[in-house]
Coordinates of C-alpha atoms in Angstrom, one line a residue:
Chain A
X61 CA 239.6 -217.7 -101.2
X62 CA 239.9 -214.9 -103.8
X63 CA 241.2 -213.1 -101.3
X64 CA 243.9 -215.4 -100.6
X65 CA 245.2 -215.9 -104.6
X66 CA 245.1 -212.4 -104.3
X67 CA 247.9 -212.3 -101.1
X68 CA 249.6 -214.9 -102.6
X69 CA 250.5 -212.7 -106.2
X70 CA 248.2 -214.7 -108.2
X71 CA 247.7 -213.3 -111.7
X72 CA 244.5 -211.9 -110.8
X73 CA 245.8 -209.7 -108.9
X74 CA 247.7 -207.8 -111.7
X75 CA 246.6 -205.2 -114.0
X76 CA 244.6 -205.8 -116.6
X77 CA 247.0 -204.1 -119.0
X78 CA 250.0 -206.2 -117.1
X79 CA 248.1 -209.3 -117.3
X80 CA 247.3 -208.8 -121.2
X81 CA 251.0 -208.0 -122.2
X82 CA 253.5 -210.8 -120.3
X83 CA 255.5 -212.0 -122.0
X84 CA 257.1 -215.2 -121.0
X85 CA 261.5 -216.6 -122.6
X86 CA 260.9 -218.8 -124.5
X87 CA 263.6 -221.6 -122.8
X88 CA 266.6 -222.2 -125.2
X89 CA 265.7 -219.4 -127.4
X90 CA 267.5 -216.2 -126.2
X91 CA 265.6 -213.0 -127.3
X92 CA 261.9 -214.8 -127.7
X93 CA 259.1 -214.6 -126.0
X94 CA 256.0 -216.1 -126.0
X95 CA 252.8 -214.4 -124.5
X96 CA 248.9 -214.4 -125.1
X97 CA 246.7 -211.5 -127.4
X98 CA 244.1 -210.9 -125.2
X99 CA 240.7 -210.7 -127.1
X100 CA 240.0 -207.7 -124.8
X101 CA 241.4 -204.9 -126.4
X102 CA 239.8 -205.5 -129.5
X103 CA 237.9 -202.3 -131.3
X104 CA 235.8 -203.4 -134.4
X105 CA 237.2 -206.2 -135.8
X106 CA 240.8 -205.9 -134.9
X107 CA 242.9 -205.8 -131.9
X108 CA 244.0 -202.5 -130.8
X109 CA 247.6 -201.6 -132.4
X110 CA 248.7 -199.7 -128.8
X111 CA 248.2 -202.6 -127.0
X112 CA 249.9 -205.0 -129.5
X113 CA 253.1 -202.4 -129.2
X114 CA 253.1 -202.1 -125.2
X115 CA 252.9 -206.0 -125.6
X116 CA 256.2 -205.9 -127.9
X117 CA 257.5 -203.1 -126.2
X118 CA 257.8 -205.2 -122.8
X119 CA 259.5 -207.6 -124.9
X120 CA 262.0 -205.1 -126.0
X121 CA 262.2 -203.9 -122.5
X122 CA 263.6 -207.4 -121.4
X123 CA 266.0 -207.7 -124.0
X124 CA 267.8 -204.7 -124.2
X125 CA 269.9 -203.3 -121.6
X126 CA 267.9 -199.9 -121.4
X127 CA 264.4 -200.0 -119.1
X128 CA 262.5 -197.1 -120.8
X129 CA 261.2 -197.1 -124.7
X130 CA 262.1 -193.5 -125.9
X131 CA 261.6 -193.9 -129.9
X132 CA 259.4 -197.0 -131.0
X133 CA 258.4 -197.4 -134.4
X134 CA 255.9 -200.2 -135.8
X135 CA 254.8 -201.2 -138.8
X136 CA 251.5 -203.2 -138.7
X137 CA 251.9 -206.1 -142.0
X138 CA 248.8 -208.7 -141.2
X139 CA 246.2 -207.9 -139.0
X140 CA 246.5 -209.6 -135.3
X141 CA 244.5 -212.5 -133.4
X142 CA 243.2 -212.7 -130.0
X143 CA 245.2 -215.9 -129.0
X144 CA 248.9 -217.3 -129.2
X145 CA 251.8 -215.4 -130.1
X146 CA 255.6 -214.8 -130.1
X147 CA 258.2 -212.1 -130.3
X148 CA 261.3 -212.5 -131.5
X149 CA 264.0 -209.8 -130.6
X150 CA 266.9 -208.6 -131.9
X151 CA 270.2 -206.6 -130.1
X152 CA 271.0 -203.7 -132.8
X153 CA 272.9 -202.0 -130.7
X154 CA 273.7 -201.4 -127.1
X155 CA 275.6 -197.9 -126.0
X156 CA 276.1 -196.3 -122.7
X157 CA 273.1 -194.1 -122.8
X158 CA 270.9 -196.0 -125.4
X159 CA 270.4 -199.1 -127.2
X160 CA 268.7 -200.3 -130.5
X161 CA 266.5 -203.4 -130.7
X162 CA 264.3 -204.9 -133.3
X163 CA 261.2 -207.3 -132.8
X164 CA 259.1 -209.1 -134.5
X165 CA 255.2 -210.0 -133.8
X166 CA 254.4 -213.8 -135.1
X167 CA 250.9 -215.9 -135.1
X168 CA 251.0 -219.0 -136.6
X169 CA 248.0 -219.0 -139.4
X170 CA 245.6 -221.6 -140.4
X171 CA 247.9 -224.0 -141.6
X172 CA 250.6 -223.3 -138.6
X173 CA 253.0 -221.6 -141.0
X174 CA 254.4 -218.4 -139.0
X175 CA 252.7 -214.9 -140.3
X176 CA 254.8 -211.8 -139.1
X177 CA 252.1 -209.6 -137.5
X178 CA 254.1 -206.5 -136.7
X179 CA 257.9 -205.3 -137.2
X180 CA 259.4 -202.9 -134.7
X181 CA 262.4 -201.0 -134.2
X182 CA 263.4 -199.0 -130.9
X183 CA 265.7 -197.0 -128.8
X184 CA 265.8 -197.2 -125.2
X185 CA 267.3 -195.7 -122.7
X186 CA 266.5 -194.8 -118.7
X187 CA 264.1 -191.9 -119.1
X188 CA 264.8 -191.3 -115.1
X189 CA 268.6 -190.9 -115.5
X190 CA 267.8 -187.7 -118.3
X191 CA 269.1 -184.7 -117.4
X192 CA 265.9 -182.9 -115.5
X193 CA 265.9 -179.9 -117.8
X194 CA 262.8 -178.8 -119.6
X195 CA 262.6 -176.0 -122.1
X196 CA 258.9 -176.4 -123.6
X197 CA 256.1 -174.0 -125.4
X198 CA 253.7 -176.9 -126.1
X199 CA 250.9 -175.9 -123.7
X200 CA 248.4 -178.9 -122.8
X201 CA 245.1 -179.4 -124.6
X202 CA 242.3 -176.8 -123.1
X203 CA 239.8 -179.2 -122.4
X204 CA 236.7 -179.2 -119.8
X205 CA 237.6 -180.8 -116.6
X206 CA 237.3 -184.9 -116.2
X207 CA 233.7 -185.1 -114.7
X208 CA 232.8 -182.4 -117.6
X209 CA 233.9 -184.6 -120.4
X210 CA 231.7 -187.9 -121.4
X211 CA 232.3 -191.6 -121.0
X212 CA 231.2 -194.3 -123.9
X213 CA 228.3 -194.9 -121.2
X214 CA 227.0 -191.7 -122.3
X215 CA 226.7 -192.3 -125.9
X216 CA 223.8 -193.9 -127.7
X217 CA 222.9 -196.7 -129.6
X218 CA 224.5 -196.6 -133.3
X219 CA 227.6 -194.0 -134.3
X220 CA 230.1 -195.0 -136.4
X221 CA 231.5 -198.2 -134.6
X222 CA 230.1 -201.2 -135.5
X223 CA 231.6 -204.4 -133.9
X224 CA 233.5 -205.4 -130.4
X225 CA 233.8 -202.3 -128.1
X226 CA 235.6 -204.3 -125.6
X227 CA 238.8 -201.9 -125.4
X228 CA 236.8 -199.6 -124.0
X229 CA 235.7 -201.3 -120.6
X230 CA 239.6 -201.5 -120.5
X231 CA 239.8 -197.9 -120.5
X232 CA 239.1 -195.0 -118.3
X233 CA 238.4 -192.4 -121.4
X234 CA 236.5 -189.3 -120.9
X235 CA 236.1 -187.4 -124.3
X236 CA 236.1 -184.1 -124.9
X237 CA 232.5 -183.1 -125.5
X238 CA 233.5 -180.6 -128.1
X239 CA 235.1 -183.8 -130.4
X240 CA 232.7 -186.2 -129.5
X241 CA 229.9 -185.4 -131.7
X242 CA 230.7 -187.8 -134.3
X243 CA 229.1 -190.2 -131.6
X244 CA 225.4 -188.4 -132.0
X245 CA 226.2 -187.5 -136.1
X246 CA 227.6 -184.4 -135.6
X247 CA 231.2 -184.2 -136.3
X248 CA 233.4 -181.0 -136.0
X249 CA 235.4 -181.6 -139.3
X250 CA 238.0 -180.7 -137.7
X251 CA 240.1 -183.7 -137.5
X252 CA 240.3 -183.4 -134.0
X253 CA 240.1 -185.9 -130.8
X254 CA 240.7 -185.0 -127.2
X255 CA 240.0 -186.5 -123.8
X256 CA 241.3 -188.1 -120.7
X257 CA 242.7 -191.3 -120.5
X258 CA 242.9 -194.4 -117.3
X259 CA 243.1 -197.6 -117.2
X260 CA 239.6 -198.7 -116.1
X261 CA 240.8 -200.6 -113.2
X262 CA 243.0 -197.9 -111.9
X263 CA 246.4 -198.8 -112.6
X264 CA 248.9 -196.0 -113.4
X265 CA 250.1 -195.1 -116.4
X266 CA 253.9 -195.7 -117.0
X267 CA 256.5 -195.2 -119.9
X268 CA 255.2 -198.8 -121.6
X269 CA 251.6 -198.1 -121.3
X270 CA 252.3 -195.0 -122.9
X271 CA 252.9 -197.0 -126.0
X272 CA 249.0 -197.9 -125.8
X273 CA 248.0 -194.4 -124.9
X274 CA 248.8 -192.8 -128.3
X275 CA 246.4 -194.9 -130.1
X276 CA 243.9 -195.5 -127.6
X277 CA 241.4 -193.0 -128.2
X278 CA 238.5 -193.5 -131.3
X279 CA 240.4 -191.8 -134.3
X280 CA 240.0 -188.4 -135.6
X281 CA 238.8 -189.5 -138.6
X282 CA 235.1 -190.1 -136.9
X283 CA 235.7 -186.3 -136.3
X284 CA 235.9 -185.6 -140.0
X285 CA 232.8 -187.5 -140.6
X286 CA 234.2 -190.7 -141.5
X287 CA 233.4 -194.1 -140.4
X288 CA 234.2 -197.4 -140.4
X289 CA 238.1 -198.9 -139.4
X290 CA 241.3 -196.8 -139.9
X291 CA 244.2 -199.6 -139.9
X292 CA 247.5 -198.0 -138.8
X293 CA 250.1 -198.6 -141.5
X294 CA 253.0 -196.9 -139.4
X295 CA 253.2 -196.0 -135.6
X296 CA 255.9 -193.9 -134.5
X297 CA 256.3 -193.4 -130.5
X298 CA 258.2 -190.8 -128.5
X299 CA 258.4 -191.4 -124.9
X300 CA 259.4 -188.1 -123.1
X301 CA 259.3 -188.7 -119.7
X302 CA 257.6 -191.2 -117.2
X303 CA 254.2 -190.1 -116.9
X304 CA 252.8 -188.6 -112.9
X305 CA 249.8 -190.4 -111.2
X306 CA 246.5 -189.4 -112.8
X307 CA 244.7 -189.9 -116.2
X308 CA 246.7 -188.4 -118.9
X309 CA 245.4 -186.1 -121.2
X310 CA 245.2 -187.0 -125.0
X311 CA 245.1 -184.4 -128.0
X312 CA 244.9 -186.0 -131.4
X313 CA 244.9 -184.1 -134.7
X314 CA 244.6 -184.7 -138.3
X315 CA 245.7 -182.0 -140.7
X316 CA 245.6 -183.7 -144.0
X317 CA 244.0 -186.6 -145.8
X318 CA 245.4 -186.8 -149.2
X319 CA 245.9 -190.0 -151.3
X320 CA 243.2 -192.3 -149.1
X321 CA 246.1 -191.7 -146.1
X322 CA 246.3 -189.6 -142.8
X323 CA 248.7 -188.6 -140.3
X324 CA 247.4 -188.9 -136.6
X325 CA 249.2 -187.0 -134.4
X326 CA 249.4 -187.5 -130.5
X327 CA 250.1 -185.6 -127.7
X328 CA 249.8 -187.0 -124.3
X329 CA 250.2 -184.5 -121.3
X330 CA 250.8 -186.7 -117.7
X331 CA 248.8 -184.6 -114.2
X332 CA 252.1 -182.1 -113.5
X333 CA 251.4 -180.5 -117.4
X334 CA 254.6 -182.1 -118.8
X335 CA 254.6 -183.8 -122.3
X336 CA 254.9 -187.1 -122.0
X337 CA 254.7 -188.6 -125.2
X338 CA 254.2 -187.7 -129.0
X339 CA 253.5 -189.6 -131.6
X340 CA 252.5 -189.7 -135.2
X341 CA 251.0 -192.6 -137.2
X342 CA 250.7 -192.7 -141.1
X343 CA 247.3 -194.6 -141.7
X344 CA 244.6 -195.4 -144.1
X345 CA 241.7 -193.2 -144.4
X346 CA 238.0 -195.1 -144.2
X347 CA 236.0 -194.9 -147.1
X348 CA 232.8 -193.8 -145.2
Chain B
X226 CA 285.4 -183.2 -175.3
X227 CA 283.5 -182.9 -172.0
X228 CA 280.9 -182.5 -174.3
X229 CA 281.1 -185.3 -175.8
X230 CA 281.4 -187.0 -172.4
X231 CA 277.8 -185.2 -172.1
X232 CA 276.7 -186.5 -174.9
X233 CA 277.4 -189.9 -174.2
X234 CA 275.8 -190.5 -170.9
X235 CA 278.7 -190.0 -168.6
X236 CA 278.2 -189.5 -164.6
X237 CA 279.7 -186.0 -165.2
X238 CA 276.2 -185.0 -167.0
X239 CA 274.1 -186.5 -163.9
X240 CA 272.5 -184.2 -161.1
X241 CA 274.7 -184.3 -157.7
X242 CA 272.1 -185.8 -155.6
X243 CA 271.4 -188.7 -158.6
X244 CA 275.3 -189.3 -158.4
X245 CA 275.4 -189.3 -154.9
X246 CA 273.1 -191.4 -153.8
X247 CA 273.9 -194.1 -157.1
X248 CA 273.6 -197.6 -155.9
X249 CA 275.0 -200.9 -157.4
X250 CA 273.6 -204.3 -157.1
X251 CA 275.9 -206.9 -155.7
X252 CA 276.6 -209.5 -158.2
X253 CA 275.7 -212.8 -156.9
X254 CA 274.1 -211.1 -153.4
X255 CA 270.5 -209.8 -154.7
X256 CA 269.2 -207.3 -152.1
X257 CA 272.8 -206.3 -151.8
X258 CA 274.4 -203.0 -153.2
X259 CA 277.4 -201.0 -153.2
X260 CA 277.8 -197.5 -153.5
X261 CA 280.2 -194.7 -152.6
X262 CA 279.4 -192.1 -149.7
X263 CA 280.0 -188.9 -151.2
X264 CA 282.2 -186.0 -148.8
X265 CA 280.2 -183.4 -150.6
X266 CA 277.0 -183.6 -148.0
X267 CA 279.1 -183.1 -144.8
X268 CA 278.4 -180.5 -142.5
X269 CA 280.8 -179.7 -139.4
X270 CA 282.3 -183.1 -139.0
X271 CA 279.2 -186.0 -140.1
X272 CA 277.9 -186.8 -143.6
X273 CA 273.8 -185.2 -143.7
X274 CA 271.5 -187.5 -142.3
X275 CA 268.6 -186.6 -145.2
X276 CA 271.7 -187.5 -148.1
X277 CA 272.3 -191.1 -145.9
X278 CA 268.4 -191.6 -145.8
X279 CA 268.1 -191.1 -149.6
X280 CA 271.3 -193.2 -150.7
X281 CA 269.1 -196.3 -148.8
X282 CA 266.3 -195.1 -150.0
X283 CA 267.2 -195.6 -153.6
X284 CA 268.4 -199.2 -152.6
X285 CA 264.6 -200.2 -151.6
X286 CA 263.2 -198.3 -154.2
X287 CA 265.0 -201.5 -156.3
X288 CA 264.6 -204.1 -154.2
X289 CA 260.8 -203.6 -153.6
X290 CA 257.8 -204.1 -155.8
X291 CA 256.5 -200.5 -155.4
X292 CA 258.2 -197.2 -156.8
X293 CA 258.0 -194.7 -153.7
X294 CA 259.0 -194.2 -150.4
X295 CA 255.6 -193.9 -148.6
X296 CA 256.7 -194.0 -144.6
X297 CA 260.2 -194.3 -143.8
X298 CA 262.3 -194.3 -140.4
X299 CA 265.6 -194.5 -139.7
X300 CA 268.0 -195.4 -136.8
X301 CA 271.1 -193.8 -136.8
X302 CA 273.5 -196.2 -134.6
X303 CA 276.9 -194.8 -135.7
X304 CA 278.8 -191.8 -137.4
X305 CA 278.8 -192.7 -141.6
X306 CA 282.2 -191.8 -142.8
X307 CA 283.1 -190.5 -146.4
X308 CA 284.0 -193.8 -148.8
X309 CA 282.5 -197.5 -149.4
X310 CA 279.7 -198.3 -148.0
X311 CA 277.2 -201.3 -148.7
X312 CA 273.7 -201.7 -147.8
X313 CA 271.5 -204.7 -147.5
X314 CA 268.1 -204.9 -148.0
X315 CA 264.6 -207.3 -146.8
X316 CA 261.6 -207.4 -148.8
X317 CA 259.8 -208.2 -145.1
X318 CA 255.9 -208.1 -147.0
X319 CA 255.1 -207.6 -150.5
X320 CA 251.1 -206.4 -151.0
X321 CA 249.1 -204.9 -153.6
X322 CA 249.1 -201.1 -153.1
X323 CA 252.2 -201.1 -150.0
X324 CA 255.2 -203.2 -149.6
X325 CA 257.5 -203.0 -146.7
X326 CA 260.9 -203.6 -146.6
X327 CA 263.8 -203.2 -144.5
X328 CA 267.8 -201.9 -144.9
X329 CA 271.1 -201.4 -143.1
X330 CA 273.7 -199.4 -144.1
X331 CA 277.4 -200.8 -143.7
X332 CA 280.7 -199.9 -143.9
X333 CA 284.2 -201.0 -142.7
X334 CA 286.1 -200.1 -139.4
X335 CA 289.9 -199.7 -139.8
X336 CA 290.3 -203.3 -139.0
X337 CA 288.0 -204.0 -142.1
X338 CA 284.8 -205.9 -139.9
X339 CA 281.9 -204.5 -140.5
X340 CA 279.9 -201.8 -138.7
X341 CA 276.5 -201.3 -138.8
X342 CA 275.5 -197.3 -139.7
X343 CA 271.8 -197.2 -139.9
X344 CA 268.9 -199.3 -140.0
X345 CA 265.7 -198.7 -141.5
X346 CA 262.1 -199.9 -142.0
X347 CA 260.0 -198.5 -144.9
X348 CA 256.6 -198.8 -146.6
X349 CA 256.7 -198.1 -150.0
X350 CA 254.2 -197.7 -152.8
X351 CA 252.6 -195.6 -155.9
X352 CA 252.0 -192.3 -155.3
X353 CA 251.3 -191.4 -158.6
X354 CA 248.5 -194.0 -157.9
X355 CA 246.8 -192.9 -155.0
X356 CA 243.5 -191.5 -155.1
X357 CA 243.5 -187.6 -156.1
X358 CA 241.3 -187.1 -152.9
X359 CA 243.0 -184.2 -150.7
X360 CA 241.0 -182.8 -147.5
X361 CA 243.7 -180.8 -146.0
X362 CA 243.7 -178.1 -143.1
X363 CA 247.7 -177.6 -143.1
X364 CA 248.9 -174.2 -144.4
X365 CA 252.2 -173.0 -146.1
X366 CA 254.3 -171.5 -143.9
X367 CA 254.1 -167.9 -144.1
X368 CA 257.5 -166.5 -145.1
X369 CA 259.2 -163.9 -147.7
X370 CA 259.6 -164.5 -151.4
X371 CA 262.5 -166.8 -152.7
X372 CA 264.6 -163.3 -153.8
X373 CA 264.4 -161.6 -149.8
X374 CA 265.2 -164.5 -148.2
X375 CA 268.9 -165.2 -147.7
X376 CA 271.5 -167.5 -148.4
X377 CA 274.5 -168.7 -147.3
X378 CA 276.6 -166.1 -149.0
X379 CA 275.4 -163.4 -146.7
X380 CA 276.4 -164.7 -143.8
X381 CA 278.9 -162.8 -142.0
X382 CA 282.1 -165.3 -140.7
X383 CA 281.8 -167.1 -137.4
X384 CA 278.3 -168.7 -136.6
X385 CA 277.7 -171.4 -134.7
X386 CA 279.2 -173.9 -137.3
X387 CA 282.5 -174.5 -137.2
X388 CA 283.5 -177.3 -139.4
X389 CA 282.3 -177.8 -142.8
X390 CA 279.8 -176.6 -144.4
X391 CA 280.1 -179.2 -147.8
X392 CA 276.4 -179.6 -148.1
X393 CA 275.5 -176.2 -148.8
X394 CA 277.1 -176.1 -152.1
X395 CA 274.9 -179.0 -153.2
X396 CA 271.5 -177.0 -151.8
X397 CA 269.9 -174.1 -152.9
X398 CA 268.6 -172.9 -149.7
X399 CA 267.5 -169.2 -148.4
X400 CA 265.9 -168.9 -145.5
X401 CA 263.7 -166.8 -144.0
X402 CA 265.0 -163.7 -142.4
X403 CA 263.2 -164.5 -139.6
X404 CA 264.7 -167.6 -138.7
X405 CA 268.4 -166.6 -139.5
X406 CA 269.2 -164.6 -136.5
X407 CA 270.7 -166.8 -135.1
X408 CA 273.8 -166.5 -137.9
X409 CA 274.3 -163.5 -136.4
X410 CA 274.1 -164.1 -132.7
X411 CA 270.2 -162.9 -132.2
X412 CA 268.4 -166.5 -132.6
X413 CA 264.4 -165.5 -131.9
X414 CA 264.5 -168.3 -129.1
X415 CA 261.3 -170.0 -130.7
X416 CA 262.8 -173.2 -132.4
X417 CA 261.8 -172.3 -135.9
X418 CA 263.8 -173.2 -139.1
X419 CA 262.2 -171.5 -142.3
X420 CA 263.6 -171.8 -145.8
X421 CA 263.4 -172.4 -149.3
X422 CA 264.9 -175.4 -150.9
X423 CA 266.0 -176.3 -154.2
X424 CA 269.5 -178.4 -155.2
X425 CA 271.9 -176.3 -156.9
X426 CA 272.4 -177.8 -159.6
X427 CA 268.4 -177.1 -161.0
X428 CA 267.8 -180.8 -160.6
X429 CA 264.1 -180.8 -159.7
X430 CA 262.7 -182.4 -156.2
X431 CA 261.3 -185.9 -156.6
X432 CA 259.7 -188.3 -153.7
X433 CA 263.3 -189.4 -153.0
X434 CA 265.0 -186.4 -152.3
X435 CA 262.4 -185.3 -150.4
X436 CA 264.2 -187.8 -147.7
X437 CA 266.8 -185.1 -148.0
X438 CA 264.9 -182.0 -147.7
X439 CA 263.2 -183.0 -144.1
X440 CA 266.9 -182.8 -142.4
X441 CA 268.9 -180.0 -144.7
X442 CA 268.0 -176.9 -143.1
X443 CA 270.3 -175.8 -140.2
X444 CA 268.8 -177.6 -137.0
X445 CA 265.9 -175.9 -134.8
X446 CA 268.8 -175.8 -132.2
X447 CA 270.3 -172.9 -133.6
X448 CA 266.9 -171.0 -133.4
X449 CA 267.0 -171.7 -129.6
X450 CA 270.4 -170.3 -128.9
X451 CA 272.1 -173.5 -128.6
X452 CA 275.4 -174.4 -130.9
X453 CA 277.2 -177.2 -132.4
X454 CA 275.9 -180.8 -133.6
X455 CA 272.4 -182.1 -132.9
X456 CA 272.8 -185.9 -133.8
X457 CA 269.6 -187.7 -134.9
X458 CA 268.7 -190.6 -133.3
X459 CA 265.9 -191.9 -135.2
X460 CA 264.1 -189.6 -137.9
X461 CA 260.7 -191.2 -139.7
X462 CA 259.5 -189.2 -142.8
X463 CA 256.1 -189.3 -144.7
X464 CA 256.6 -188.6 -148.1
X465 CA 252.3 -187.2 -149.1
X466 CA 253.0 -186.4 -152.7
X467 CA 254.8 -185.8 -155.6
X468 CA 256.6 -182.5 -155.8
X469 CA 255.9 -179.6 -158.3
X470 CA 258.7 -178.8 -160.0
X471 CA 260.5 -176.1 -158.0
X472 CA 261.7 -174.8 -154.9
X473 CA 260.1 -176.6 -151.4
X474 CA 259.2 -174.6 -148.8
X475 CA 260.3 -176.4 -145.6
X476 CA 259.6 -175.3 -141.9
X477 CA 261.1 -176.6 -138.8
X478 CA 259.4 -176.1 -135.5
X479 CA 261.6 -177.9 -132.3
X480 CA 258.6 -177.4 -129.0
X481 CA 259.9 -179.8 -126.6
X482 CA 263.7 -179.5 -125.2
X483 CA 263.7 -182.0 -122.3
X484 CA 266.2 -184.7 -121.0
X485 CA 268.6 -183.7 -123.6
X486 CA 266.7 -184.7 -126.2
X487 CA 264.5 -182.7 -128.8
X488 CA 262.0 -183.7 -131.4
X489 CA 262.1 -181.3 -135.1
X490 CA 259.2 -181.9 -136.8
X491 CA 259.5 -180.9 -140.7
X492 CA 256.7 -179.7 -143.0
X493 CA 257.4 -179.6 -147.0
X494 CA 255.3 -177.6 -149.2
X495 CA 255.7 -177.7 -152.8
X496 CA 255.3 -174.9 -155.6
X497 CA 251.7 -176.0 -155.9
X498 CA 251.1 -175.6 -152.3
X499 CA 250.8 -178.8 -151.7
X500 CA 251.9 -180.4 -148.5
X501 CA 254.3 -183.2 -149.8
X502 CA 256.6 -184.4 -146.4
X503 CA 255.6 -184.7 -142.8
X504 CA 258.8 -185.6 -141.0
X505 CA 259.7 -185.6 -136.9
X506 CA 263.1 -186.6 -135.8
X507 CA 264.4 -187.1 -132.9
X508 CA 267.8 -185.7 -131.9
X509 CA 270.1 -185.1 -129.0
X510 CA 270.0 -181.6 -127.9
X511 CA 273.6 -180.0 -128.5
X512 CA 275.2 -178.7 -124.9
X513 CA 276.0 -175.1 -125.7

């Protein structure tokens, strides 16, 4: 019987990460889309801001004329609930080779008054119609081989998370040994965070799950020895190219904590060594 | 007589940039102001992205609760011209400590409808506020002092700019030897930009013209041996901290080249050696 739903295209059969961003036009109202927040992709307390921007950014990806995000910027304003949701989306802008959109995230709160979750701007354009030319000197992260690098099945009991892990039996993340000490007390201080990155049920990485790729990995803050949440004030996205089959690799760093905020900067290198995405987000620094 | 116009407050006695970037509320439309867009930024044929950034950057500094730009980005969706321009503003979230608030920049075709120039999404709050707190691994850039580096003046003719070069009578800016070859035909094929930066009139950097600094120095383009205009598309800025008083360093480095497109990322150190802007745009990659 399973197997059947499954022939027939039932939702079961889709991706996890699919499943978890549809989004569905609203009827009558051009440019909005309802969908679900799935509870799991939630770290800690909150739901994973990656997810909530590949959830957007297949809204976006509807609207506009363009398939392929290449520049996505968010701005996270009230933190998000596993449950109902909508997008509204706006056409900025639509040229030959790109076009502009906006979108907002909405929950409706306690009292059913709409609460903006999440505003986003982006360009897109057809990342597979770019002129092929590469001229590159960022080299890939050196990094010990997958089977080298650990899994969160390997850590122990405690570390610095306390609350829902459920992301991670979304993910297939393999962390650098070298910037996973944090999970046994022992952080680098280097402000660094490096491993490689699946989906856990084996679906393929593509220029919208890239959006969720950036910010899927524990932040480097735990590397500098701090603990507890780091909300994302600002996330800013650069899709470079549509990422080969394979886990990617993710390099995060953090240079400077100043003011109770750091940058996070990602790199994310697809299996054929080409940069597929870099992002930085602005966020605040835990007090831990 | 023009001292008495000194004397009495006129616009003559204000700094360039201040004058510039001067915004007037709309009477009777709040969020809504008015300025002029000043021919004086231009280089080869477009008005400086960094000068455009600032202008709507002073408009949310007075439409939002809080004083600073903290995380700013910008879409750039088509080509400013010299003359009126309006902006409107959205306070989309007033908090505590950060408020966010969108613009667009406006100004008339030659039909006299309105055309959209720019949209962007800030946070803004107190930097003078923040914690003192700084845990930074970022270094200066290593580069000569202000006196050996060189300025516009001693560049020979020709160049890879052909068209004006307005804006560089508003900066102070001497860049590093080592990333002015290409001036002179030799660029080092690295994508480096390094220079310092002060305005030439001695008005001293604040958090607002920091927007400006990110994008003044020649593009990263030139370093790589390619010529002519490198439009931004989007370009999001982290203003850190306050400036010292004195010349920024700023330093460019351009890594990826690929489908056309490049990203510049921008580091700004003040006199202090502090690291006060974090900037990454993303431009089109010019053909030559």
């Amino acid at each position: 019987m399973a197997q059947l739903q499954a022939l027939a295209g039932d939702d079961t059969s889709a991706s996890e990460f699919d499943r978890d961003t549809a989004v569905t036009p609203r009827p009558g109202e051009p440019g909005t889309y309802d969908l679900e927040l799935s509870a799991g992709w939630t770290i800690i307390a909150a739901i994973n801001g990656g997810y909530l921007l590949a959830a957007v950014g297949r809204a976006l990806r509807d609207a506009l004329p363009h398939p392929d995000p290449i520049t996505v910027t968010a701005h996270y304003l009230t933190a998000s609930q596993p449950g109902p949701a909508w997008i509204r989306t706006q056409t900025v802008r639509a040229g030959r080779t790109m076009s502009t959109g906006q979108a907002s995230l909405f929950q409706a709160d306690e009292e059913g008054r709409e609460v903006e979750r999440m505003r986003v701007i982006a360009g897109y354009g057809d990342l597979a119609a770019l002129p092929a030319q590469v001229h590159t000197s960022a080299a890939p992260p050196v990094m010990p081989p997958y089977e080298e690098c650990v899994s969160a099945d390997d850590a122990p009991e405690g570390g610095p998370v306390t609350g829902s892990t459920a992301i991670l039996q979304r993910l297939d993340l393999r962390l650098d040994p070298a910037t996973s000490g944090w999970a046994v007390g022992a952080p680098s201080g280097a402000g660094d965070m490096r491993g490689w990155l699946g989906l856990a049920d084996g679906r393929d990485h593509d220029a919208l799950s890239l959006l969720l790729a950036v910010d899927a990995l524990p932040p480097t803050a735990f590397d500098l020895g701090l603990k507890g949440w780091t909300p994302t004030l600002e996330l800013t996205v650069h899709v470079r190219g549509i990422p080969a089959p394979g886990p990617l690799r993710v390099s995060l760093t953090t240079r400077n904590l100043a003011g109770g905020l750091l940058e996070e900067d990602a790199r994310v290198w697809d299996s054929a060594d080409r940069l597929v995405a870099q992002s930085r987000q602005l966020a605040r620094a835990p007090r831990g």
